[in-house]
Amino acid sequence: MGDPPPNITVAVPDGSTREVARGSTASDLAASIGKRLAADAVAAEVNGVLVDLGTALAEGDLVRIITGGVDEGRTVIRHSTSHVMAQAVLAVYPGARLAIGPAIEDGFYYDFELPESKRFSDEDLPAIEEKMRAIIAADQPFVREELSVDEGLALFADQPFKREIIAGVATAHGAADPDFAAEAAVGAAAVTTYRNTPEFVDLCRGPHVPTTGRLGHFRLTRVAGSYWHGDERLPQLQRIYGTAWESAPALADYLHRLEEAERRDHRRLGSELDLFHFPPEIGGGLPVFHPKGALVRQLMEDFSLRMHLAHGYEQVWTPHITKSTLYESSGHLSWYAASMYPPMEMEGATYYLKPMNCPMHILIYKDRGRSYRELPLRYFEFGTVYRFERSGVLHGLTRVRCITQDDAHIFCAPDQLAGELRSLLAFVLEVLRAFGLTEFEAELSTRPEKFVGEVAEWDQATEALRSALEAAEIPYVVAEGEGAFYAPKIDVHIRDAIGRRWQLSTLQVDFQLPNRFDLGFIGADNERHRPQMIHRALFGSVERFFAILLEHYAGALPTWLMPIQARVLPVRDANAPYAAAVTSRLAGAGFRVETDEAAEPLGARVRRGKLEKLPYILVVGDDDERDGSVGVNARGAEAVERGVTLEAFLARLSQEVATRGRPEDGAT
RNA sequence: GCCCCCUUAGCUCAGUCGGUAGAGCACAGCCAUGGUAAGGCUGUUGUCGUCGGUUCGAUUCCGACAGGGGGCUCCA
């Protein structure tokens, strides 16, 4: 046994190995690979675990240097920036208590309890930012320390929230919260802390950048109230949100994306394009649709209905209010009451606005005996439901109190379930693709701790859902235990044009309602059997889907959905009769076209049409009158096209509408 | 519901360190008939969100309320 060799060998992601001196850290390794890498490094991944750059390496480790330019690196930068903010807040408001300060998508936040019930306002942010810049300029180290639980409790004697995390104690619900525990690696024998200065130390599992000097491209964005553990019965905390990036251009890029999202905001587009608004006189979350908005809605619904009818669905219609007994039978009054409007008393009975259509569809099913020969039965309805959403969660058309669901309920024999789910998911994707949505991600939610029905039944249905996902070839993740108590489900999400994720469709198997309503059908064996039931919303809600389409397309909807598809602009009054003839020819062919008389200069009329995002502006002047042509100014086109024959344009428009395309796609 | 911010003409916003208001767009009229993103002139428009308080006087300061926005384990 001599001295150990002076060097150790570690593996790096490109498959090669490198030799470094025994006792070297990840940081040393980065430096040995390259100056640039060392400068950009913020953390390391050793054998798959994210660690500080200061971590000592061991023989045979697989080491990946994490730079600020990758997702894991940005997470480290954001988390470290949140510590800097906490230190700054403590400096500005001595006595503040720290709750948690995680990295989130695009940024970070930190929750505080301020002394004397003080609250943050926007005006506090510049002072905190200034202090943060001083901390960053001081290039303070992040020093990791490991403590026992008792040492941790002593160190954070003045920080009750930190103590609660350390103790891993129960929340008000009486259950330990694994997320909070993970925050400080509680559960291991020790907790870890990161110290920046003799005064400032924070409980944290890390990792962090080596020194605050690595940070600096950040901005504090807003203040908000929050609750400890997100529970409004627990103390209210003061939250500050910020964003942080690896470089100034990355930060600028993010701020630009925010502006882009602002530009696409469906509420803004709704009023700019004269589609809908929310009159305060009617109440929060209750939109009115103007002529153009109602037209777009109708086009969406018409298309959807046609597709459903072509795929074996039957349209049904049900009332908006019902006696309470129906929702007692369904069980909604016991588990959904918080989202229902208060009851109305009429003629000795109690009525409710309907929050869900399913019980009514069930009554249609139950109206007479059913044979296996009829199954599957697929009922479809644009059913308007009313749900009491708390005022604070309302948001434009995406969160309203009166919701038109494109709701379907499928009743099938148990041996039909898998096939139904498979064709149903394929149908859902087909319809969404027709609206130009192409990037899908799904989530499969499985049996929760509390559930109704049989385990075997759940397993079978969950497998059927999984096989539908496999057949549809879309990426999905499994959310273990996230299903509702009565059903496993698939949620389909889409990515929009700027990469945002929206939840749209839900496919849900139901183990509860067929039993509660004692549904049956007579099988080939002349015995009575229980049908299986699938709930399905495709758009989710017409209102929300409308909002998502508007944001996805930034208001420039595909031509088939535009309220006005083309507008004809005579160059001067003398061209008005020809313009009228062009308009009438196009309108006669079934398109939505109008004329804009020469009461204003051409440029002004073109501009107005562009702001309205019209697919086509057709300018007609003397040349066109002579040649039977139009000047075509297509949305998104770089140049106008002169002298296009009217018939050629008509063919192009027909083709584009038939294929549900957009002028931007160059469909001709 | 709770925390922060906002509320001035139809829209976007300025303004008054307390003496009851202004711009652009829109709208109306007239002129201009212009080949592809704002032609000119003239004119109209406001209980300065509501109610209360302080004040000789409040759109401005204070309070309450209403409406809107952001947030309340980034999770849908």
XYZ file of C-alpha atoms (C1' of nucleotides) in Angstrom:
744
model
C 0.000 0.000 0.000
C 1.838 3.047 -1.195
C 0.542 6.550 -1.679
C -2.442 6.789 -3.964
C -1.565 7.894 -7.492
C -1.312 11.671 -7.813
C -3.915 11.838 -10.554
C -7.463 10.588 -11.028
C -9.301 9.906 -14.274
C -12.804 11.218 -14.897
C -15.123 10.804 -17.859
C -16.659 13.711 -19.752
C -19.822 13.639 -21.866
C -18.099 13.401 -25.256
C -16.972 9.914 -24.240
C -13.361 10.765 -23.597
C -11.588 10.758 -20.244
C -9.402 13.356 -18.620
C -6.776 13.123 -15.979
C -6.758 15.679 -13.181
C -4.828 15.996 -9.947
C -6.318 14.127 -7.008
C -8.436 16.547 -4.994
C -9.409 18.575 -8.051
C -12.846 20.109 -8.176
C -15.313 20.329 -11.029
C -14.159 23.893 -11.409
C -10.540 22.742 -11.854
C -11.688 20.295 -14.495
C -13.497 23.055 -16.382
C -10.373 25.200 -16.262
C -8.276 22.333 -17.604
C -10.643 21.901 -20.536
C -10.797 25.519 -21.563
C -10.764 29.096 -20.405
C -14.077 29.830 -22.031
C -15.763 26.828 -20.412
C -14.386 27.796 -17.015
C -15.736 31.304 -17.420
C -19.199 30.113 -18.475
C -19.482 27.318 -15.919
C -22.049 27.759 -13.165
C -22.351 24.216 -11.801
C -21.536 20.635 -12.647
C -23.346 17.386 -13.050
C -21.453 14.503 -11.477
C -22.814 11.036 -12.193
C -26.150 12.578 -13.035
C -26.423 14.749 -9.932
C -26.280 18.540 -10.139
C -23.594 19.843 -7.776
C -21.511 22.932 -7.038
C -18.428 23.611 -9.093
C -16.447 23.355 -5.885
C -17.292 19.679 -5.490
C -14.214 17.451 -5.306
C -14.083 14.776 -7.990
C -13.408 11.101 -7.461
C -11.841 8.464 -9.646
C -14.204 7.349 -12.414
C -16.774 10.150 -12.032
C -18.752 11.128 -15.088
C -18.604 14.909 -15.059
C -20.550 17.375 -17.155
C -19.779 21.040 -16.748
C -23.015 23.042 -16.674
C -22.829 26.475 -18.281
C -25.297 29.287 -17.895
C -26.518 28.735 -21.416
C -28.350 25.464 -20.753
C -31.584 24.959 -18.839
C -29.955 23.445 -15.753
C -27.464 26.295 -15.696
C -30.162 28.940 -15.916
C -31.981 27.251 -13.068
C -28.824 27.564 -10.948
C -28.411 31.218 -11.945
C -32.039 31.956 -11.055
C -31.889 30.132 -7.772
C -28.672 31.927 -6.835
C -30.172 35.256 -7.851
C -33.099 34.576 -5.536
C -30.605 34.197 -2.673
C -29.042 37.513 -3.604
C -32.490 39.045 -3.525
C -33.186 37.554 -0.112
C -29.968 39.040 1.211
C -30.893 42.411 -0.279
C -34.373 42.309 1.208
C -32.934 41.504 4.641
C -30.594 44.470 4.272
C -33.413 46.810 3.289
C -35.964 45.361 5.735
C -34.142 44.018 8.782
C -36.159 41.389 10.571
C -37.792 40.003 7.444
C -38.386 36.291 7.621
C -37.520 34.053 4.726
C -39.893 31.459 3.363
C -38.879 29.833 0.095
C -37.142 31.157 -2.984
C -37.057 28.710 -5.879
C -36.160 29.065 -9.523
C -39.199 28.908 -11.792
C -39.701 28.986 -15.530
C -37.870 32.062 -16.850
C -37.044 33.377 -13.406
C -37.421 33.032 -9.696
C -39.321 34.331 -6.710
C -38.785 34.603 -3.008
C -41.462 34.734 -0.324
C -40.976 36.842 2.778
C -42.840 37.766 5.890
C -42.001 41.388 6.556
C -41.795 42.958 10.001
C -44.783 44.961 11.222
C -46.964 43.500 8.487
C -45.287 45.736 5.941
C -46.095 44.969 2.332
C -44.004 45.327 -0.754
C -45.069 47.707 -3.443
C -43.558 48.262 -6.877
C -41.715 51.289 -5.551
C -39.665 49.073 -3.268
C -38.102 47.180 -6.138
C -35.484 49.724 -7.310
C -33.915 49.893 -3.843
C -33.785 46.108 -3.635
C -32.331 45.850 -7.130
C -29.690 48.401 -6.254
C -28.694 46.451 -3.160
C -28.579 43.273 -5.250
C -26.186 44.905 -7.710
C -23.918 45.839 -4.827
C -23.944 42.225 -3.594
C -23.108 41.003 -7.076
C -20.332 43.579 -7.448
C -18.878 42.365 -4.136
C -18.434 38.928 -5.711
C -19.442 37.108 -2.533
C -18.794 33.364 -2.440
C -21.568 30.799 -1.989
C -20.129 28.555 0.707
C -21.836 25.241 1.222
C -22.060 23.898 4.749
C -23.618 20.734 6.099
C -25.336 20.805 9.461
C -27.225 18.367 11.580
C -30.920 18.990 12.017
C -30.307 20.338 15.519
C -27.575 22.680 14.313
C -29.876 23.831 11.552
C -32.700 24.535 13.985
C -30.306 26.534 16.131
C -28.821 28.461 13.217
C -32.264 29.493 11.990
C -33.621 30.290 15.428
C -35.109 33.537 14.094
C -36.477 32.011 10.914
C -39.635 30.059 11.738
C -40.318 29.082 8.120
C -36.828 27.688 7.719
C -37.235 25.811 10.972
C -40.470 24.377 9.703
C -38.746 23.189 6.544
C -35.905 21.702 8.548
C -38.216 19.916 10.895
C -40.091 18.739 7.858
C -43.130 19.264 9.950
C -46.648 18.790 8.872
C -48.561 21.525 7.168
C -52.017 22.511 8.295
C -53.288 19.481 6.397
C -51.281 17.231 8.619
C -49.223 15.814 5.762
C -45.542 16.330 5.214
C -44.902 18.158 1.978
C -42.225 16.449 -0.078
C -41.534 19.530 -2.215
C -40.738 21.645 0.768
C -38.683 18.913 2.315
C -36.658 18.554 -0.855
C -35.933 22.268 -0.734
C -33.380 21.639 1.983
C -32.605 17.994 1.469
C -34.334 17.244 4.722
C -34.662 13.582 5.387
C -30.982 12.988 4.969
C -29.003 13.052 8.146
C -28.015 16.655 7.526
C -29.331 19.859 6.063
C -27.269 22.082 3.835
C -26.872 25.804 3.899
C -25.205 28.328 1.645
C -23.442 31.229 3.240
C -22.604 34.437 1.356
C -21.400 36.617 4.218
C -20.882 36.161 7.942
C -24.382 37.585 8.360
C -26.286 36.019 5.496
C -26.850 32.307 5.275
C -29.783 30.513 3.719
C -31.102 27.013 4.026
C -30.797 25.450 0.601
C -29.989 22.196 -1.068
C -28.171 23.989 -3.906
C -26.308 23.917 -6.082
C -25.269 27.512 -6.534
C -22.869 29.489 -8.638
C -19.429 29.805 -7.013
C -19.727 33.544 -6.398
C -22.320 36.263 -6.834
C -20.092 37.777 -9.499
C -21.431 35.143 -11.906
C -24.842 36.793 -11.721
C -26.096 40.146 -12.855
C -28.429 39.794 -15.830
C -31.614 39.998 -13.859
C -34.630 42.165 -13.281
C -37.193 42.228 -10.507
C -40.530 42.115 -12.235
C -43.412 42.320 -9.810
C -44.664 41.932 -6.300
C -47.493 39.685 -5.225
C -49.115 38.220 -2.182
C -48.799 34.516 -1.605
C -49.526 32.076 1.162
C -47.257 29.793 3.085
C -47.616 26.439 1.341
C -50.052 28.166 -1.030
C -52.740 27.723 1.590
C -54.869 30.771 2.262
C -55.493 29.635 5.841
C -51.788 29.982 6.556
C -49.885 33.268 6.936
C -49.887 35.538 3.942
C -46.428 36.222 2.613
C -44.979 38.897 0.385
C -43.519 37.624 -2.849
C -41.159 39.276 -5.301
C -40.791 37.820 -8.773
C -37.713 38.301 -10.887
C -36.143 37.003 -14.025
C -32.459 36.150 -14.477
C -30.373 35.030 -17.435
C -26.868 34.077 -18.338
C -26.187 37.143 -20.459
C -27.488 40.558 -21.333
C -28.723 39.419 -24.775
C -30.583 36.487 -23.207
C -32.279 38.859 -20.797
C -33.147 41.262 -23.608
C -34.506 38.374 -25.620
C -36.739 37.340 -22.750
C -38.061 40.861 -22.284
C -38.789 40.913 -25.987
C -40.724 37.664 -25.679
C -42.799 39.252 -22.948
C -43.655 42.083 -25.321
C -44.569 39.569 -28.003
C -46.891 37.779 -25.618
C -48.410 41.150 -24.738
C -48.979 41.857 -28.415
C -50.756 38.526 -28.785
C -52.908 38.904 -25.698
C -56.356 37.737 -26.763
C -58.044 40.368 -24.624
C -56.228 43.097 -26.511
C -56.946 41.420 -29.858
C -60.547 40.945 -28.832
C -61.103 44.666 -28.634
C -58.751 45.647 -31.475
C -60.513 43.286 -33.860
C -63.957 44.043 -32.394
C -64.641 40.436 -31.401
C -65.867 40.464 -27.792
C -65.687 42.296 -24.507
C -66.563 41.897 -20.858
C -69.154 44.477 -19.813
C -68.830 45.201 -16.096
C -72.602 45.597 -16.081
C -72.914 41.879 -16.788
C -70.193 40.795 -14.418
C -66.732 39.320 -14.265
C -65.994 36.330 -16.434
C -69.125 36.857 -18.541
C -68.208 37.888 -22.104
C -70.392 39.242 -24.879
C -69.456 38.370 -28.453
C -69.748 41.114 -31.062
C -70.869 40.287 -34.618
C -67.388 39.373 -35.822
C -66.537 37.363 -32.714
C -69.857 35.550 -32.810
C -69.206 34.731 -36.457
C -65.801 33.192 -35.693
C -67.331 31.194 -32.854
C -70.059 29.962 -35.123
C -67.543 28.932 -37.790
C -65.581 26.980 -35.203
C -68.701 25.319 -33.859
C -70.080 24.525 -37.311
C -66.869 22.850 -38.325
C -66.704 20.915 -35.088
C -70.306 19.771 -35.367
C -69.763 18.596 -38.952
C -66.727 16.618 -37.872
C -68.595 15.027 -34.977
C -71.538 14.030 -37.124
C -69.157 12.516 -39.637
C -67.553 10.458 -36.886
C -70.599 8.776 -35.450
C -71.674 11.348 -32.858
C -75.254 12.449 -32.372
C -76.033 15.982 -31.313
C -78.150 16.447 -28.215
C -79.410 19.506 -26.387
C -80.056 19.969 -22.677
C -81.343 22.813 -20.466
C -79.206 25.226 -18.452
C -80.897 24.661 -15.105
C -82.016 21.569 -13.325
C -83.558 20.418 -10.086
C -81.071 19.720 -7.338
C -82.030 16.051 -7.263
C -80.118 15.438 -10.482
C -76.875 16.690 -8.976
C -77.599 14.815 -5.785
C -77.820 11.606 -7.813
C -74.667 12.418 -9.738
C -72.818 13.346 -6.572
C -71.827 16.789 -7.878
C -73.508 18.490 -4.942
C -71.266 16.669 -2.544
C -67.935 17.118 -4.299
C -68.392 19.989 -6.775
C -70.610 22.338 -4.752
C -67.873 24.955 -4.266
C -67.856 25.610 -8.016
C -71.634 25.786 -8.364
C -73.806 28.877 -8.232
C -76.185 29.132 -5.296
C -79.539 27.387 -5.643
C -82.795 28.948 -6.831
C -86.080 28.076 -5.172
C -88.984 27.657 -7.562
C -92.383 26.121 -6.874
C -91.127 24.225 -3.886
C -88.164 22.709 -5.704
C -84.513 23.711 -5.660
C -82.843 24.390 -8.994
C -79.217 24.851 -9.954
C -77.441 26.299 -12.960
C -75.678 23.342 -14.499
C -71.917 23.117 -13.982
C -71.622 19.940 -16.064
C -73.589 18.310 -18.835
C -72.903 14.671 -18.051
C -75.914 13.870 -15.850
C -78.249 15.212 -18.523
C -76.651 13.116 -21.234
C -77.024 10.155 -18.925
C -80.744 10.823 -18.661
C -80.995 10.686 -22.447
C -79.229 7.345 -22.366
C -81.556 6.125 -19.636
C -84.752 7.204 -21.306
C -85.265 3.676 -22.543
C -83.624 0.296 -22.388
C -80.466 -0.024 -24.447
C -79.195 -2.946 -26.445
C -75.586 -3.862 -27.043
C -76.444 -3.399 -30.713
C -76.751 0.384 -30.145
C -73.365 0.787 -28.524
C -71.265 2.760 -28.603
C -73.599 5.719 -28.224
C -71.827 9.031 -28.672
C -73.694 12.126 -27.506
C -72.357 15.532 -28.381
C -73.442 18.973 -27.270
C -72.185 22.532 -27.202
C -73.319 22.684 -23.626
C -73.131 25.972 -21.778
C -72.259 25.401 -18.164
C -71.908 27.874 -15.326
C -69.151 27.602 -12.814
C -68.411 29.884 -9.948
C -64.736 30.784 -10.354
C -63.270 32.990 -7.667
C -62.929 36.558 -8.908
C -59.150 36.472 -8.584
C -58.719 33.610 -11.038
C -60.807 35.001 -13.888
C -58.706 35.732 -16.953
C -60.108 36.903 -20.266
C -61.743 34.101 -22.217
C -59.425 31.470 -20.786
C -61.092 31.490 -17.387
C -64.741 32.487 -17.484
C -67.843 31.760 -15.464
C -70.035 30.735 -18.347
C -68.363 28.084 -20.422
C -69.502 26.487 -23.640
C -68.069 23.013 -23.592
C -67.833 20.977 -26.745
C -68.813 18.091 -24.599
C -69.246 14.475 -25.545
C -70.171 11.414 -23.566
C -69.604 7.988 -24.952
C -71.415 4.961 -23.588
C -69.895 1.687 -24.646
C -69.619 -1.948 -23.725
C -66.559 -2.730 -21.622
C -64.924 -4.613 -24.467
C -65.315 -1.561 -26.692
C -63.525 0.817 -24.340
C -60.000 0.459 -25.685
C -61.086 0.836 -29.296
C -63.228 3.845 -28.471
C -60.406 5.594 -26.648
C -58.042 4.975 -29.498
C -60.349 6.345 -32.194
C -61.419 9.160 -29.900
C -57.877 10.374 -29.376
C -57.189 10.135 -33.091
C -60.332 12.177 -33.740
C -59.332 14.818 -31.199
C -55.940 15.251 -32.836
C -57.472 15.364 -36.308
C -59.755 18.231 -35.305
C -57.005 20.146 -33.537
C -54.724 19.747 -36.559
C -57.469 21.167 -38.751
C -57.164 24.361 -36.711
C -53.446 24.493 -37.428
C -52.242 23.177 -34.077
C -49.469 20.671 -34.607
C -47.374 20.237 -31.470
C -49.007 17.970 -28.933
C -47.965 16.681 -25.556
C -50.183 14.568 -23.364
C -50.438 13.675 -19.721
C -51.813 10.388 -18.471
C -53.215 10.705 -14.957
C -53.470 7.473 -13.037
C -55.255 6.167 -9.961
C -55.053 8.421 -6.904
C -54.960 7.261 -3.299
C -58.676 7.764 -2.867
C -60.691 6.239 -5.661
C -63.957 4.531 -6.504
C -64.253 1.340 -8.506
C -62.098 -1.751 -8.719
C -58.337 -1.749 -9.071
C -58.571 -4.167 -11.997
C -61.016 -1.842 -13.726
C -58.680 1.107 -13.221
C -55.700 -0.813 -14.513
C -57.601 -1.893 -17.579
C -58.819 1.625 -18.366
C -55.410 3.135 -17.705
C -53.822 0.631 -20.052
C -56.444 1.452 -22.672
C -55.595 5.149 -22.358
C -51.908 4.381 -22.579
C -52.349 2.293 -25.680
C -54.400 5.091 -27.279
C -51.483 7.447 -26.613
C -49.002 4.981 -28.089
C -51.172 4.560 -31.171
C -51.490 8.314 -31.617
C -47.698 8.635 -31.464
C -47.652 11.783 -29.375
C -45.246 12.325 -26.517
C -46.761 11.901 -23.067
C -45.827 11.796 -19.442
C -47.489 9.782 -16.712
C -48.806 11.736 -13.752
C -48.975 9.014 -11.132
C -51.921 9.356 -8.805
C -53.151 12.575 -10.465
C -56.418 11.165 -11.783
C -59.772 12.245 -10.361
C -61.201 9.882 -7.747
C -63.629 8.487 -10.303
C -61.433 8.236 -13.369
C -58.066 8.037 -15.060
C -57.667 10.544 -17.866
C -55.608 11.928 -20.692
C -55.041 15.662 -20.973
C -53.865 16.879 -24.357
C -51.687 19.985 -24.368
C -50.525 21.988 -27.331
C -47.606 24.323 -27.895
C -48.533 27.569 -29.560
C -46.565 29.579 -32.104
C -44.363 31.133 -29.421
C -43.850 27.915 -27.520
C -46.369 28.355 -24.753
C -48.155 25.302 -23.482
C -51.932 25.177 -23.175
C -54.115 22.420 -21.876
C -56.944 21.682 -24.264
C -58.659 18.345 -24.522
C -59.516 15.925 -21.770
C -60.469 12.273 -22.204
C -61.735 10.750 -19.016
C -63.064 7.314 -18.174
C -65.743 7.369 -15.473
C -66.187 4.593 -12.908
C -68.700 6.432 -10.828
C -71.633 7.816 -12.804
C -72.691 4.584 -14.574
C -73.095 3.068 -11.115
C -74.733 6.062 -9.487
C -77.318 6.194 -12.257
C -77.514 2.424 -12.498
C -76.919 2.449 -16.251
C -77.406 -0.779 -18.130
C -77.659 -2.414 -21.486
C -78.837 -5.827 -22.569
C -76.025 -7.886 -24.011
C -76.051 -10.599 -26.623
C -76.409 -13.030 -23.725
C -79.730 -11.371 -22.814
C -78.212 -10.317 -19.485
C -78.090 -6.771 -18.151
C -74.597 -5.221 -18.203
C -73.081 -1.983 -17.015
C -71.833 0.250 -19.852
C -68.601 2.167 -19.560
C -68.627 5.889 -19.907
C -66.096 8.328 -21.363
C -66.224 12.099 -20.846
C -64.503 14.166 -23.441
C -64.072 17.873 -24.114
C -62.146 18.573 -27.291
C -61.646 22.335 -27.430
C -61.999 22.271 -23.677
C -64.308 25.214 -23.995
C -65.210 27.201 -27.060
C -64.249 30.418 -25.294
C -60.868 29.202 -24.161
C -60.113 27.621 -27.527
C -61.017 30.882 -29.247
C -58.559 32.698 -26.976
C -55.810 30.174 -27.655
C -56.290 30.390 -31.415
C -56.172 34.179 -31.270
C -52.918 34.104 -29.330
C -51.433 31.332 -31.452
C -52.100 33.264 -34.651
C -51.654 36.723 -33.097
C -55.125 37.499 -34.454
C -54.234 36.543 -38.040
C -56.545 33.534 -38.166
C -56.659 31.129 -41.102
C -58.759 32.530 -43.924
C -61.682 30.179 -43.348
C -62.102 31.599 -39.841
C -61.695 35.297 -40.646
C -64.882 37.348 -40.325
C -63.878 39.302 -43.455
C -61.819 37.350 -45.962
C -61.209 40.060 -48.523
C -61.946 43.733 -48.965
C -62.088 45.469 -52.328
C -60.645 48.987 -52.550
C -61.435 51.085 -55.635
C -58.498 53.391 -56.316
C -60.834 56.328 -56.959
C -64.572 56.880 -57.164
C -64.602 56.188 -60.882
C -63.580 52.593 -60.126
C -66.463 52.044 -57.702
C -68.759 50.165 -60.100
C -65.993 47.720 -60.983
C -65.148 47.277 -57.284
C -68.788 46.504 -56.594
C -68.783 43.930 -59.383
C -65.658 42.242 -57.957
C -67.152 42.190 -54.464
C -70.371 40.774 -55.740
C -68.600 38.071 -57.761
C -66.621 36.930 -54.694
C -69.577 37.163 -52.339
C -71.643 35.213 -54.835
C -69.037 32.460 -54.683
C -69.630 32.222 -50.943
C -66.860 34.371 -49.507
C -67.109 37.116 -46.935
C -66.079 40.185 -48.891
C -66.835 43.874 -48.659
C -66.014 47.102 -50.475
C -64.252 50.116 -48.947
C -65.290 53.180 -51.000
C -62.737 55.781 -52.068
C -63.756 58.255 -49.405
C -60.220 58.231 -48.036
C -56.785 57.929 -49.618
C -55.811 54.453 -50.692
C -52.929 54.242 -48.227
C -55.227 54.934 -45.310
C -57.656 52.244 -46.408
C -54.867 49.722 -46.935
C -53.527 50.502 -43.510
C -56.895 49.979 -41.873
C -57.267 46.634 -43.619
C -53.803 45.569 -42.459
C -54.617 46.489 -38.870
C -57.730 44.358 -39.141
C -55.454 41.519 -40.319
C -57.580 40.931 -43.424
C -56.269 37.965 -45.425
C -56.656 39.858 -48.723
C -56.891 43.491 -49.692
C -57.851 43.826 -53.344
C -57.047 47.173 -54.965
C -58.816 47.854 -58.259
C -58.013 50.776 -60.550
C -58.260 51.703 -64.202
C -55.854 48.980 -65.340
C -57.868 46.317 -63.524
C -61.123 47.596 -64.960
C -59.635 47.301 -68.423
C -58.115 43.819 -67.842
C -60.674 42.225 -65.525
C -57.997 41.890 -62.885
C -57.356 42.795 -59.250
C -54.299 43.961 -57.359
C -53.728 41.417 -54.585
C -52.238 42.540 -51.291
C -52.040 39.343 -49.264
C -51.567 39.316 -45.510
C -47.946 38.631 -44.687
C -46.748 39.065 -48.266
C -43.736 41.232 -48.951
C -44.967 42.653 -52.223
C -48.313 43.306 -53.823
C -49.299 41.403 -56.956
C -50.693 43.490 -59.767
C -52.871 42.351 -62.624
C -54.116 39.052 -61.135
C -57.207 37.939 -63.028
C -60.326 37.826 -60.903
C -60.864 34.166 -61.752
C -57.321 33.279 -60.720
C -57.789 35.019 -57.399
C -61.115 33.301 -56.870
C -59.509 29.916 -57.445
C -56.743 30.751 -55.006
C -59.160 31.890 -52.319
C -61.326 28.798 -52.804
C -58.326 26.560 -52.495
C -57.077 28.319 -49.392
C -60.419 28.150 -47.615
C -60.909 24.514 -48.593
C -57.530 23.577 -47.150
C -58.031 25.850 -44.125
C -54.795 27.611 -45.004
C -53.522 31.112 -44.498
C -52.111 33.614 -47.002
C -48.860 33.464 -45.024
C -48.502 29.781 -45.890
C -48.269 30.702 -49.555
C -51.129 28.368 -50.413
C -52.124 29.099 -53.962
C -61.417 35.675 -0.920
C -56.182 37.713 0.131
C -51.570 40.906 -1.529
C -49.707 44.644 -5.205
C -50.883 47.975 -9.271
C -54.401 50.635 -12.283
C -59.244 53.603 -13.342
C -59.035 61.256 -16.911
C -63.213 61.787 -24.152
C -65.436 55.700 -27.851
C -59.672 54.105 -27.804
C -54.329 55.102 -26.207
C -52.543 58.385 -22.819
C -50.726 63.484 -20.822
C -51.899 66.906 -16.859
C -53.286 69.887 -12.512
C -46.963 70.769 -6.019
C -55.608 71.564 -4.467
C -58.465 76.876 -8.154
C -63.601 71.552 -12.080
C -58.803 69.602 -18.029
C -55.495 68.458 -22.839
C -53.046 65.511 -27.186
C -53.247 61.748 -30.934
C -56.571 58.310 -32.976
C -61.808 57.644 -33.640
C -66.393 60.376 -34.925
C -69.095 64.555 -38.011
C -68.793 68.290 -42.035
C -66.161 70.433 -46.106
C -62.102 70.113 -49.483
C -58.960 66.510 -51.762
C -59.891 61.067 -56.186
C -55.192 59.429 -54.112
C -52.028 52.266 -57.324
C -50.818 49.674 -51.754
C -49.573 50.832 -43.729
C -52.091 57.473 -41.421
C -54.070 63.830 -47.208
C -55.805 68.847 -45.408
C -59.071 72.173 -42.786
C -63.041 72.813 -39.344
C -65.899 70.847 -35.493
C -68.222 67.644 -31.457
C -67.125 64.678 -27.275
C -65.725 64.351 -20.451
C -70.511 64.166 -13.696
C -61.577 63.263 -14.353
C -64.841 55.020 -11.730
C -68.655 55.679 -7.318
C -69.646 57.371 -2.432
C -67.864 59.807 1.792
C -64.032 62.823 4.523
C -60.422 67.036 4.909
C -60.622 72.053 2.664
C -63.095 78.551 1.189
C -62.486 75.149 -2.960
C -61.031 68.039 -4.532
C -60.158 65.251 -10.856
C -55.691 66.193 -7.622
C -54.987 64.683 -0.522
C -57.378 60.696 2.802
C -60.921 56.523 3.380
C -64.445 53.002 1.754
C -66.593 50.652 -2.314
C -66.874 49.072 -7.528
C -64.432 47.593 -12.013
C -59.843 46.034 -14.437
C -54.747 43.891 -14.413
C -50.723 40.823 -12.070
C -49.946 37.108 -8.310
C -51.443 33.459 -4.332
C -46.255 25.536 -4.169
C -45.215 27.353 -12.872
C -49.458 23.477 -11.659
C -53.402 22.607 -15.290
